[in-house]
Amino acid sequence: QKEVEQDPGPLSVPEGAIVSLNCTYSNSAFQYFMWYRQYSRKGPELLMYTYSSGNKEDGRFTAQVDKSSKYISLFIRDSQPSDSATYLCAMSLYNQGGKLIFGQGTELSVKP
Amino acid sequence: DAGVIQSPRHEVTEMGQEVTLRCKPISGHNSLFWYRQTMMRGLELLIYFNNNVPIDDSGMPEDRFSAKMPNASFSTLKIQPSEPRDSAVYFCASSPASAADGYTFGSGTRLTVV
């Protein structure tokens, strides 16, 4: 079993839809949770960062962490064609100098 | 800041040849990571360095893979001899002290071994 599980999709939605992306994990010691966005033929870039449980909102994006269920989510409101990319969840045990474990990534396509 | 710089962008080589991938991290970043990305396995951590010292190389698939970081501004990942199953996109990333700042990834090296 992988440490971090993520449905690879692909996921296709119409413009304006609410998108929900999810990951589950097995290591309860993870403390730091991130979402990265990767456009085609580019490196991943940090989108959202959350420490421990709770919600964090940034514009149209909301990251949610439920440590009791070992489940994290990313919600995208009013999705745009420019949101079409692969979204990767990532998590770490430590704040400093620690390695990130990534999910497989979910490919999202937002149709105009 | 130019970001994390990787070279070459693309590499096509024949099976059995030596391949060297290069990375220049962002100045001031303490940690450097080498990842490999494939459709089947996603992003896999190969090795990472803190302050130029290798910390965890458990992801290096075989002895054919080696990585060095001779100074804070340069790292190499070498595959010798290369095999077709090594074909993938190899990413280098660097990170400052805090995970909250995230990793900054390079644009990757797309390696094809024929």
mmCIF file with all atom_site columns, N, CA, C and O in Angstrom, chain A residues 2 32 34 36 38 41-44 46 49 88 94-104, chain B residues 31 33 35 37 39-41 43 45 48 50 56 91 97-103 105-106 110:
data_model
loop_
_atom_site.group_PDB
_atom_site.id
_atom_site.type_symbol
_atom_site.label_atom_id
_atom_site.label_alt_id
_atom_site.label_comp_id
_atom_site.label_asym_id
_atom_site.label_entity_id
_atom_site.label_seq_id
_atom_site.pdbx_PDB_ins_code
_atom_site.Cartn_x
_atom_site.Cartn_y
_atom_site.Cartn_z
_atom_site.occupancy
_atom_site.B_iso_or_equiv
_atom_site.pdbx_formal_charge
_atom_site.auth_seq_id
_atom_site.auth_comp_id
_atom_site.auth_asym_id
_atom_site.auth_atom_id
_atom_site.pdbx_PDB_model_num
ATOM 1   N N  . LYS A 1 2   ? 0.553  2.205  -0.888  1.00 0.00 ? 2   LYS A N  1
ATOM 2   C CA . LYS A 1 2   ? 1.302  3.441  -0.921  1.00 0.00 ? 2   LYS A CA 1
ATOM 3   C C  . LYS A 1 2   ? 0.988  4.269  0.311   1.00 0.00 ? 2   LYS A C  1
ATOM 4   O O  . LYS A 1 2   ? -0.106 4.206  0.872   1.00 0.00 ? 2   LYS A O  1
ATOM 5   N N  . TYR A 1 32  ? 2.375  18.085 7.949   1.00 0.00 ? 32  TYR A N  1
ATOM 6   C CA . TYR A 1 32  ? 2.342  19.203 7.003   1.00 0.00 ? 32  TYR A CA 1
ATOM 7   C C  . TYR A 1 32  ? 1.777  18.704 5.684   1.00 0.00 ? 32  TYR A C  1
ATOM 8   O O  . TYR A 1 32  ? 2.221  17.685 5.160   1.00 0.00 ? 32  TYR A O  1
ATOM 9   N N  . MET A 1 34  ? 0.293  19.691 1.727   1.00 0.00 ? 34  MET A N  1
ATOM 10  C CA . MET A 1 34  ? 0.388  20.651 0.649   1.00 0.00 ? 34  MET A CA 1
ATOM 11  C C  . MET A 1 34  ? -0.344 20.167 -0.584  1.00 0.00 ? 34  MET A C  1
ATOM 12  O O  . MET A 1 34  ? -0.545 18.965 -0.759  1.00 0.00 ? 34  MET A O  1
ATOM 13  N N  . TYR A 1 36  ? 0.087  20.798 -4.756  1.00 0.00 ? 36  TYR A N  1
ATOM 14  C CA . TYR A 1 36  ? 0.878  21.345 -5.839  1.00 0.00 ? 36  TYR A CA 1
ATOM 15  C C  . TYR A 1 36  ? 0.067  21.251 -7.128  1.00 0.00 ? 36  TYR A C  1
ATOM 16  O O  . TYR A 1 36  ? -0.740 20.343 -7.313  1.00 0.00 ? 36  TYR A O  1
ATOM 17  N N  . GLN A 1 38  ? 0.557  21.175 -11.344 1.00 0.00 ? 38  GLN A N  1
ATOM 18  C CA . GLN A 1 38  ? 1.561  20.934 -12.376 1.00 0.00 ? 38  GLN A CA 1
ATOM 19  C C  . GLN A 1 38  ? 0.920  21.069 -13.751 1.00 0.00 ? 38  GLN A C  1
ATOM 20  O O  . GLN A 1 38  ? 0.049  20.268 -14.110 1.00 0.00 ? 38  GLN A O  1
ATOM 21  N N  . ARG A 1 41  ? 4.265  19.549 -18.988 1.00 0.00 ? 41  ARG A N  1
ATOM 22  C CA . ARG A 1 41  ? 5.682  19.762 -19.305 1.00 0.00 ? 41  ARG A CA 1
ATOM 23  C C  . ARG A 1 41  ? 6.335  20.834 -18.427 1.00 0.00 ? 41  ARG A C  1
ATOM 24  O O  . ARG A 1 41  ? 7.304  21.495 -18.838 1.00 0.00 ? 41  ARG A O  1
ATOM 25  N N  . LYS A 1 42  ? 5.791  21.009 -17.230 1.00 0.00 ? 42  LYS A N  1
ATOM 26  C CA . LYS A 1 42  ? 6.379  21.943 -16.260 1.00 0.00 ? 42  LYS A CA 1
ATOM 27  C C  . LYS A 1 42  ? 6.602  21.206 -14.944 1.00 0.00 ? 42  LYS A C  1
ATOM 28  O O  . LYS A 1 42  ? 6.065  20.116 -14.727 1.00 0.00 ? 42  LYS A O  1
ATOM 29  N N  . GLY A 1 43  ? 7.390  21.813 -14.055 1.00 0.00 ? 43  GLY A N  1
ATOM 30  C CA . GLY A 1 43  ? 7.534  21.265 -12.723 1.00 0.00 ? 43  GLY A CA 1
ATOM 31  C C  . GLY A 1 43  ? 6.356  21.655 -11.847 1.00 0.00 ? 43  GLY A C  1
ATOM 32  O O  . GLY A 1 43  ? 5.680  22.642 -12.104 1.00 0.00 ? 43  GLY A O  1
ATOM 33  N N  . PRO A 1 44  ? 6.081  20.875 -10.801 1.00 0.00 ? 44  PRO A N  1
ATOM 34  C CA . PRO A 1 44  ? 5.000  21.229 -9.878  1.00 0.00 ? 44  PRO A CA 1
ATOM 35  C C  . PRO A 1 44  ? 5.295  22.550 -9.169  1.00 0.00 ? 44  PRO A C  1
ATOM 36  O O  . PRO A 1 44  ? 6.444  22.880 -8.921  1.00 0.00 ? 44  PRO A O  1
ATOM 37  N N  . LEU A 1 46  ? 3.867  25.050 -5.780  1.00 0.00 ? 46  LEU A N  1
ATOM 38  C CA . LEU A 1 46  ? 3.080  25.027 -4.555  1.00 0.00 ? 46  LEU A CA 1
ATOM 39  C C  . LEU A 1 46  ? 1.833  25.882 -4.710  1.00 0.00 ? 46  LEU A C  1
ATOM 40  O O  . LEU A 1 46  ? 1.909  27.048 -5.098  1.00 0.00 ? 46  LEU A O  1
ATOM 41  N N  . TYR A 1 49  ? -0.733 25.328 1.424   1.00 0.00 ? 49  TYR A N  1
ATOM 42  C CA . TYR A 1 49  ? 0.007  24.683 2.511   1.00 0.00 ? 49  TYR A CA 1
ATOM 43  C C  . TYR A 1 49  ? -0.840 24.726 3.769   1.00 0.00 ? 49  TYR A C  1
ATOM 44  O O  . TYR A 1 49  ? -1.418 25.763 4.105   1.00 0.00 ? 49  TYR A O  1
ATOM 45  N N  . LEU A 1 88  ? -1.383 17.611 -7.340  1.00 0.00 ? 88  LEU A N  1
ATOM 46  C CA . LEU A 1 88  ? -0.714 16.616 -6.519  1.00 0.00 ? 88  LEU A CA 1
ATOM 47  C C  . LEU A 1 88  ? -0.807 17.006 -5.050  1.00 0.00 ? 88  LEU A C  1
ATOM 48  O O  . LEU A 1 88  ? -0.471 18.142 -4.689  1.00 0.00 ? 88  LEU A O  1
ATOM 49  N N  . TYR A 1 94  ? 8.057  16.666 8.827   1.00 0.00 ? 94  TYR A N  1
ATOM 50  C CA . TYR A 1 94  ? 8.795  17.727 9.487   1.00 0.00 ? 94  TYR A CA 1
ATOM 51  C C  . TYR A 1 94  ? 8.635  19.053 8.769   1.00 0.00 ? 94  TYR A C  1
ATOM 52  O O  . TYR A 1 94  ? 8.379  19.106 7.570   1.00 0.00 ? 94  TYR A O  1
ATOM 53  N N  . ASN A 1 95  ? 8.863  20.086 9.511   1.00 0.00 ? 95  ASN A N  1
ATOM 54  C CA . ASN A 1 95  ? 8.782  21.423 8.937   1.00 0.00 ? 95  ASN A CA 1
ATOM 55  C C  . ASN A 1 95  ? 10.080 21.819 8.252   1.00 0.00 ? 95  ASN A C  1
ATOM 56  O O  . ASN A 1 95  ? 10.085 22.553 7.293   1.00 0.00 ? 95  ASN A O  1
ATOM 57  N N  . GLN A 1 96  ? 11.196 21.297 8.755   1.00 0.00 ? 96  GLN A N  1
ATOM 58  C CA . GLN A 1 96  ? 12.476 21.739 8.225   1.00 0.00 ? 96  GLN A CA 1
ATOM 59  C C  . GLN A 1 96  ? 13.249 20.566 7.627   1.00 0.00 ? 96  GLN A C  1
ATOM 60  O O  . GLN A 1 96  ? 13.455 19.548 8.269   1.00 0.00 ? 96  GLN A O  1
ATOM 61  N N  . GLY A 1 97  ? 13.632 20.746 6.383   1.00 0.00 ? 97  GLY A N  1
ATOM 62  C CA . GLY A 1 97  ? 14.548 19.796 5.761   1.00 0.00 ? 97  GLY A CA 1
ATOM 63  C C  . GLY A 1 97  ? 13.982 18.413 5.550   1.00 0.00 ? 97  GLY A C  1
ATOM 64  O O  . GLY A 1 97  ? 14.733 17.470 5.337   1.00 0.00 ? 97  GLY A O  1
ATOM 65  N N  . GLY A 1 98  ? 12.689 18.260 5.645   1.00 0.00 ? 98  GLY A N  1
ATOM 66  C CA . GLY A 1 98  ? 12.103 16.931 5.493   1.00 0.00 ? 98  GLY A CA 1
ATOM 67  C C  . GLY A 1 98  ? 11.662 16.648 4.073   1.00 0.00 ? 98  GLY A C  1
ATOM 68  O O  . GLY A 1 98  ? 11.421 17.551 3.299   1.00 0.00 ? 98  GLY A O  1
ATOM 69  N N  . LYS A 1 99  ? 11.522 15.386 3.770   1.00 0.00 ? 99  LYS A N  1
ATOM 70  C CA . LYS A 1 99  ? 11.114 15.017 2.425   1.00 0.00 ? 99  LYS A CA 1
ATOM 71  C C  . LYS A 1 99  ? 9.603  15.065 2.304   1.00 0.00 ? 99  LYS A C  1
ATOM 72  O O  . LYS A 1 99  ? 8.871  14.834 3.259   1.00 0.00 ? 99  LYS A O  1
ATOM 73  N N  . LEU A 1 100 ? 9.144  15.394 1.105   1.00 0.00 ? 100 LEU A N  1
ATOM 74  C CA . LEU A 1 100 ? 7.727  15.383 0.791   1.00 0.00 ? 100 LEU A CA 1
ATOM 75  C C  . LEU A 1 100 ? 7.387  14.069 0.102   1.00 0.00 ? 100 LEU A C  1
ATOM 76  O O  . LEU A 1 100 ? 8.108  13.626 -0.785  1.00 0.00 ? 100 LEU A O  1
ATOM 77  N N  . ILE A 1 101 ? 6.269  13.476 0.527   1.00 0.00 ? 101 ILE A N  1
ATOM 78  C CA . ILE A 1 101 ? 5.739  12.302 -0.145  1.00 0.00 ? 101 ILE A CA 1
ATOM 79  C C  . ILE A 1 101 ? 4.532  12.767 -0.951  1.00 0.00 ? 101 ILE A C  1
ATOM 80  O O  . ILE A 1 101 ? 3.598  13.358 -0.392  1.00 0.00 ? 101 ILE A O  1
ATOM 81  N N  . PHE A 1 102 ? 4.556  12.476 -2.245  1.00 0.00 ? 102 PHE A N  1
ATOM 82  C CA . PHE A 1 102 ? 3.515  12.951 -3.144  1.00 0.00 ? 102 PHE A CA 1
ATOM 83  C C  . PHE A 1 102 ? 2.504  11.866 -3.460  1.00 0.00 ? 102 PHE A C  1
ATOM 84  O O  . PHE A 1 102 ? 2.838  10.680 -3.520  1.00 0.00 ? 102 PHE A O  1
ATOM 85  N N  . GLY A 1 103 ? 1.266  12.291 -3.688  1.00 0.00 ? 103 GLY A N  1
ATOM 86  C CA . GLY A 1 103 ? 0.276  11.421 -4.286  1.00 0.00 ? 103 GLY A CA 1
ATOM 87  C C  . GLY A 1 103 ? 0.538  11.296 -5.773  1.00 0.00 ? 103 GLY A C  1
ATOM 88  O O  . GLY A 1 103 ? 1.406  11.986 -6.335  1.00 0.00 ? 103 GLY A O  1
ATOM 89  N N  . GLN A 1 104 ? -0.211 10.437 -6.417  1.00 0.00 ? 104 GLN A N  1
ATOM 90  C CA . GLN A 1 104 ? -0.035 10.159 -7.853  1.00 0.00 ? 104 GLN A CA 1
ATOM 91  C C  . GLN A 1 104 ? -0.378 11.364 -8.712  1.00 0.00 ? 104 GLN A C  1
ATOM 92  O O  . GLN A 1 104 ? 0.155  11.516 -9.805  1.00 0.00 ? 104 GLN A O  1
ATOM 93  N N  . SER B 2 31  ? 17.962 22.695 1.331   1.00 0.00 ? 31  SER B N  1
ATOM 94  C CA . SER B 2 31  ? 17.703 21.305 0.953   1.00 0.00 ? 31  SER B CA 1
ATOM 95  C C  . SER B 2 31  ? 17.548 21.166 -0.556  1.00 0.00 ? 31  SER B C  1
ATOM 96  O O  . SER B 2 31  ? 17.004 22.048 -1.223  1.00 0.00 ? 31  SER B O  1
ATOM 97  N N  . PHE B 2 33  ? 16.450 18.146 -3.584  1.00 0.00 ? 33  PHE B N  1
ATOM 98  C CA . PHE B 2 33  ? 15.767 16.869 -3.783  1.00 0.00 ? 33  PHE B CA 1
ATOM 99  C C  . PHE B 2 33  ? 15.825 16.478 -5.247  1.00 0.00 ? 33  PHE B C  1
ATOM 100 O O  . PHE B 2 33  ? 15.672 17.320 -6.131  1.00 0.00 ? 33  PHE B O  1
ATOM 101 N N  . TYR B 2 35  ? 13.754 13.988 -7.794  1.00 0.00 ? 35  TYR B N  1
ATOM 102 C CA . TYR B 2 35  ? 12.558 13.178 -7.985  1.00 0.00 ? 35  TYR B CA 1
ATOM 103 C C  . TYR B 2 35  ? 12.543 12.628 -9.406  1.00 0.00 ? 35  TYR B C  1
ATOM 104 O O  . TYR B 2 35  ? 13.107 13.211 -10.326 1.00 0.00 ? 35  TYR B O  1
ATOM 105 N N  . GLN B 2 37  ? 9.604  11.218 -12.216 1.00 0.00 ? 37  GLN B N  1
ATOM 106 C CA . GLN B 2 37  ? 8.165  11.163 -12.464 1.00 0.00 ? 37  GLN B CA 1
ATOM 107 C C  . GLN B 2 37  ? 7.860  10.317 -13.691 1.00 0.00 ? 37  GLN B C  1
ATOM 108 O O  . GLN B 2 37  ? 8.409  10.529 -14.775 1.00 0.00 ? 37  GLN B O  1
ATOM 109 N N  . MET B 2 39  ? 4.333  8.072  -15.601 1.00 0.00 ? 39  MET B N  1
ATOM 110 C CA . MET B 2 39  ? 2.875  7.934  -15.587 1.00 0.00 ? 39  MET B CA 1
ATOM 111 C C  . MET B 2 39  ? 2.446  6.865  -14.590 1.00 0.00 ? 39  MET B C  1
ATOM 112 O O  . MET B 2 39  ? 1.455  7.028  -13.875 1.00 0.00 ? 39  MET B O  1
ATOM 113 N N  . MET B 2 40  ? 3.189  5.780  -14.557 1.00 0.00 ? 40  MET B N  1
ATOM 114 C CA . MET B 2 40  ? 2.776  4.643  -13.731 1.00 0.00 ? 40  MET B CA 1
ATOM 115 C C  . MET B 2 40  ? 2.993  4.895  -12.242 1.00 0.00 ? 40  MET B C  1
ATOM 116 O O  . MET B 2 40  ? 2.158  4.505  -11.411 1.00 0.00 ? 40  MET B O  1
ATOM 117 N N  . ARG B 2 41  ? 4.091  5.548  -11.892 1.00 0.00 ? 41  ARG B N  1
ATOM 118 C CA . ARG B 2 41  ? 4.478  5.621  -10.479 1.00 0.00 ? 41  ARG B CA 1
ATOM 119 C C  . ARG B 2 41  ? 4.400  7.032  -9.894  1.00 0.00 ? 41  ARG B C  1
ATOM 120 O O  . ARG B 2 41  ? 4.623  7.214  -8.703  1.00 0.00 ? 41  ARG B O  1
ATOM 121 N N  . LEU B 2 43  ? 5.382  10.832 -8.880  1.00 0.00 ? 43  LEU B N  1
ATOM 122 C CA . LEU B 2 43  ? 6.618  11.460 -8.416  1.00 0.00 ? 43  LEU B CA 1
ATOM 123 C C  . LEU B 2 43  ? 7.236  10.622 -7.304  1.00 0.00 ? 43  LEU B C  1
ATOM 124 O O  . LEU B 2 43  ? 6.654  10.452 -6.239  1.00 0.00 ? 43  LEU B O  1
ATOM 125 N N  . LEU B 2 45  ? 10.600 10.162 -4.807  1.00 0.00 ? 45  LEU B N  1
ATOM 126 C CA . LEU B 2 45  ? 11.815 10.766 -4.294  1.00 0.00 ? 45  LEU B CA 1
ATOM 127 C C  . LEU B 2 45  ? 12.970 9.786  -4.440  1.00 0.00 ? 45  LEU B C  1
ATOM 128 O O  . LEU B 2 45  ? 12.887 8.647  -3.993  1.00 0.00 ? 45  LEU B O  1
ATOM 129 N N  . TYR B 2 48  ? 17.706 13.014 -1.171  1.00 0.00 ? 48  TYR B N  1
ATOM 130 C CA . TYR B 2 48  ? 17.730 14.429 -0.844  1.00 0.00 ? 48  TYR B CA 1
ATOM 131 C C  . TYR B 2 48  ? 18.921 14.762 0.052   1.00 0.00 ? 48  TYR B C  1
ATOM 132 O O  . TYR B 2 48  ? 19.450 13.906 0.765   1.00 0.00 ? 48  TYR B O  1
ATOM 133 N N  . ASN B 2 50  ? 20.592 17.782 2.735   1.00 0.00 ? 50  ASN B N  1
ATOM 134 C CA . ASN B 2 50  ? 20.459 18.953 3.589   1.00 0.00 ? 50  ASN B CA 1
ATOM 135 C C  . ASN B 2 50  ? 21.853 19.542 3.778   1.00 0.00 ? 50  ASN B C  1
ATOM 136 O O  . ASN B 2 50  ? 22.769 18.818 4.204   1.00 0.00 ? 50  ASN B O  1
ATOM 137 N N  . ASP B 2 56  ? 18.906 10.984 2.803   1.00 0.00 ? 56  ASP B N  1
ATOM 138 C CA . ASP B 2 56  ? 18.097 9.785  2.569   1.00 0.00 ? 56  ASP B CA 1
ATOM 139 C C  . ASP B 2 56  ? 18.207 9.414  1.101   1.00 0.00 ? 56  ASP B C  1
ATOM 140 O O  . ASP B 2 56  ? 17.732 10.159 0.241   1.00 0.00 ? 56  ASP B O  1
ATOM 141 N N  . PHE B 2 91  ? 13.144 15.471 -11.922 1.00 0.00 ? 91  PHE B N  1
ATOM 142 C CA . PHE B 2 91  ? 13.022 16.824 -11.385 1.00 0.00 ? 91  PHE B CA 1
ATOM 143 C C  . PHE B 2 91  ? 13.997 17.015 -10.237 1.00 0.00 ? 91  PHE B C  1
ATOM 144 O O  . PHE B 2 91  ? 14.186 16.140 -9.397  1.00 0.00 ? 91  PHE B O  1
ATOM 145 N N  . ALA B 2 97  ? 14.501 26.551 4.709   1.00 0.00 ? 97  ALA B N  1
ATOM 146 C CA . ALA B 2 97  ? 14.430 25.813 5.970   1.00 0.00 ? 97  ALA B CA 1
ATOM 147 C C  . ALA B 2 97  ? 13.015 25.356 6.313   1.00 0.00 ? 97  ALA B C  1
ATOM 148 O O  . ALA B 2 97  ? 12.818 24.315 6.902   1.00 0.00 ? 97  ALA B O  1
ATOM 149 N N  . SER B 2 98  ? 12.001 26.120 5.949   1.00 0.00 ? 98  SER B N  1
ATOM 150 C CA . SER B 2 98  ? 10.646 25.817 6.381   1.00 0.00 ? 98  SER B CA 1
ATOM 151 C C  . SER B 2 98  ? 9.831  25.156 5.277   1.00 0.00 ? 98  SER B C  1
ATOM 152 O O  . SER B 2 98  ? 9.833  25.602 4.142   1.00 0.00 ? 98  SER B O  1
ATOM 153 N N  . ALA B 2 99  ? 9.134  24.091 5.634   1.00 0.00 ? 99  ALA B N  1
ATOM 154 C CA . ALA B 2 99  ? 8.277  23.408 4.660   1.00 0.00 ? 99  ALA B CA 1
ATOM 155 C C  . ALA B 2 99  ? 7.149  24.308 4.185   1.00 0.00 ? 99  ALA B C  1
ATOM 156 O O  . ALA B 2 99  ? 6.620  24.108 3.095   1.00 0.00 ? 99  ALA B O  1
ATOM 157 N N  . ALA B 2 100 ? 6.783  25.305 4.998   1.00 0.00 ? 100 ALA B N  1
ATOM 158 C CA . ALA B 2 100 ? 5.696  26.211 4.624   1.00 0.00 ? 100 ALA B CA 1
ATOM 159 C C  . ALA B 2 100 ? 6.032  26.981 3.358   1.00 0.00 ? 100 ALA B C  1
ATOM 160 O O  . ALA B 2 100 ? 5.143  27.412 2.630   1.00 0.00 ? 100 ALA B O  1
ATOM 161 N N  . ASP B 2 101 ? 7.294  27.132 3.071   1.00 0.00 ? 101 ASP B N  1
ATOM 162 C CA . ASP B 2 101 ? 7.700  27.838 1.853   1.00 0.00 ? 101 ASP B CA 1
ATOM 163 C C  . ASP B 2 101 ? 7.669  26.928 0.636   1.00 0.00 ? 101 ASP B C  1
ATOM 164 O O  . ASP B 2 101 ? 7.797  27.385 -0.485  1.00 0.00 ? 101 ASP B O  1
ATOM 165 N N  . GLY B 2 102 ? 7.521  25.644 0.887   1.00 0.00 ? 102 GLY B N  1
ATOM 166 C CA . GLY B 2 102 ? 7.381  24.704 -0.214  1.00 0.00 ? 102 GLY B CA 1
ATOM 167 C C  . GLY B 2 102 ? 8.666  24.441 -0.964  1.00 0.00 ? 102 GLY B C  1
ATOM 168 O O  . GLY B 2 102 ? 9.684  25.066 -0.738  1.00 0.00 ? 102 GLY B O  1
ATOM 169 N N  . TYR B 2 103 ? 8.578  23.468 -1.814  1.00 0.00 ? 103 TYR B N  1
ATOM 170 C CA . TYR B 2 103 ? 9.682  23.195 -2.718  1.00 0.00 ? 103 TYR B CA 1
ATOM 171 C C  . TYR B 2 103 ? 9.520  24.077 -3.952  1.00 0.00 ? 103 TYR B C  1
ATOM 172 O O  . TYR B 2 103 ? 8.404  24.349 -4.381  1.00 0.00 ? 103 TYR B O  1
ATOM 173 N N  . PHE B 2 105 ? 10.469 23.606 -7.794  1.00 0.00 ? 105 PHE B N  1
ATOM 174 C CA . PHE B 2 105 ? 10.929 22.598 -8.746  1.00 0.00 ? 105 PHE B CA 1
ATOM 175 C C  . PHE B 2 105 ? 11.554 23.262 -9.968  1.00 0.00 ? 105 PHE B C  1
ATOM 176 O O  . PHE B 2 105 ? 11.134 24.348 -10.388 1.00 0.00 ? 105 PHE B O  1
ATOM 177 N N  . GLY B 2 106 ? 12.529 22.554 -10.537 1.00 0.00 ? 106 GLY B N  1
ATOM 178 C CA . GLY B 2 106 ? 13.021 22.933 -11.839 1.00 0.00 ? 106 GLY B CA 1
ATOM 179 C C  . GLY B 2 106 ? 12.056 22.471 -12.918 1.00 0.00 ? 106 GLY B C  1
ATOM 180 O O  . GLY B 2 106 ? 11.015 21.863 -12.620 1.00 0.00 ? 106 GLY B O  1
ATOM 181 N N  . ARG B 2 110 ? 13.784 15.542 -19.353 1.00 0.00 ? 110 ARG B N  1
ATOM 182 C CA . ARG B 2 110 ? 13.064 14.396 -19.934 1.00 0.00 ? 110 ARG B CA 1
ATOM 183 C C  . ARG B 2 110 ? 14.093 13.451 -20.536 1.00 0.00 ? 110 ARG B C  1
ATOM 184 O O  . ARG B 2 110 ? 14.741 13.776 -21.517 1.00 0.00 ? 110 ARG B O  1
#
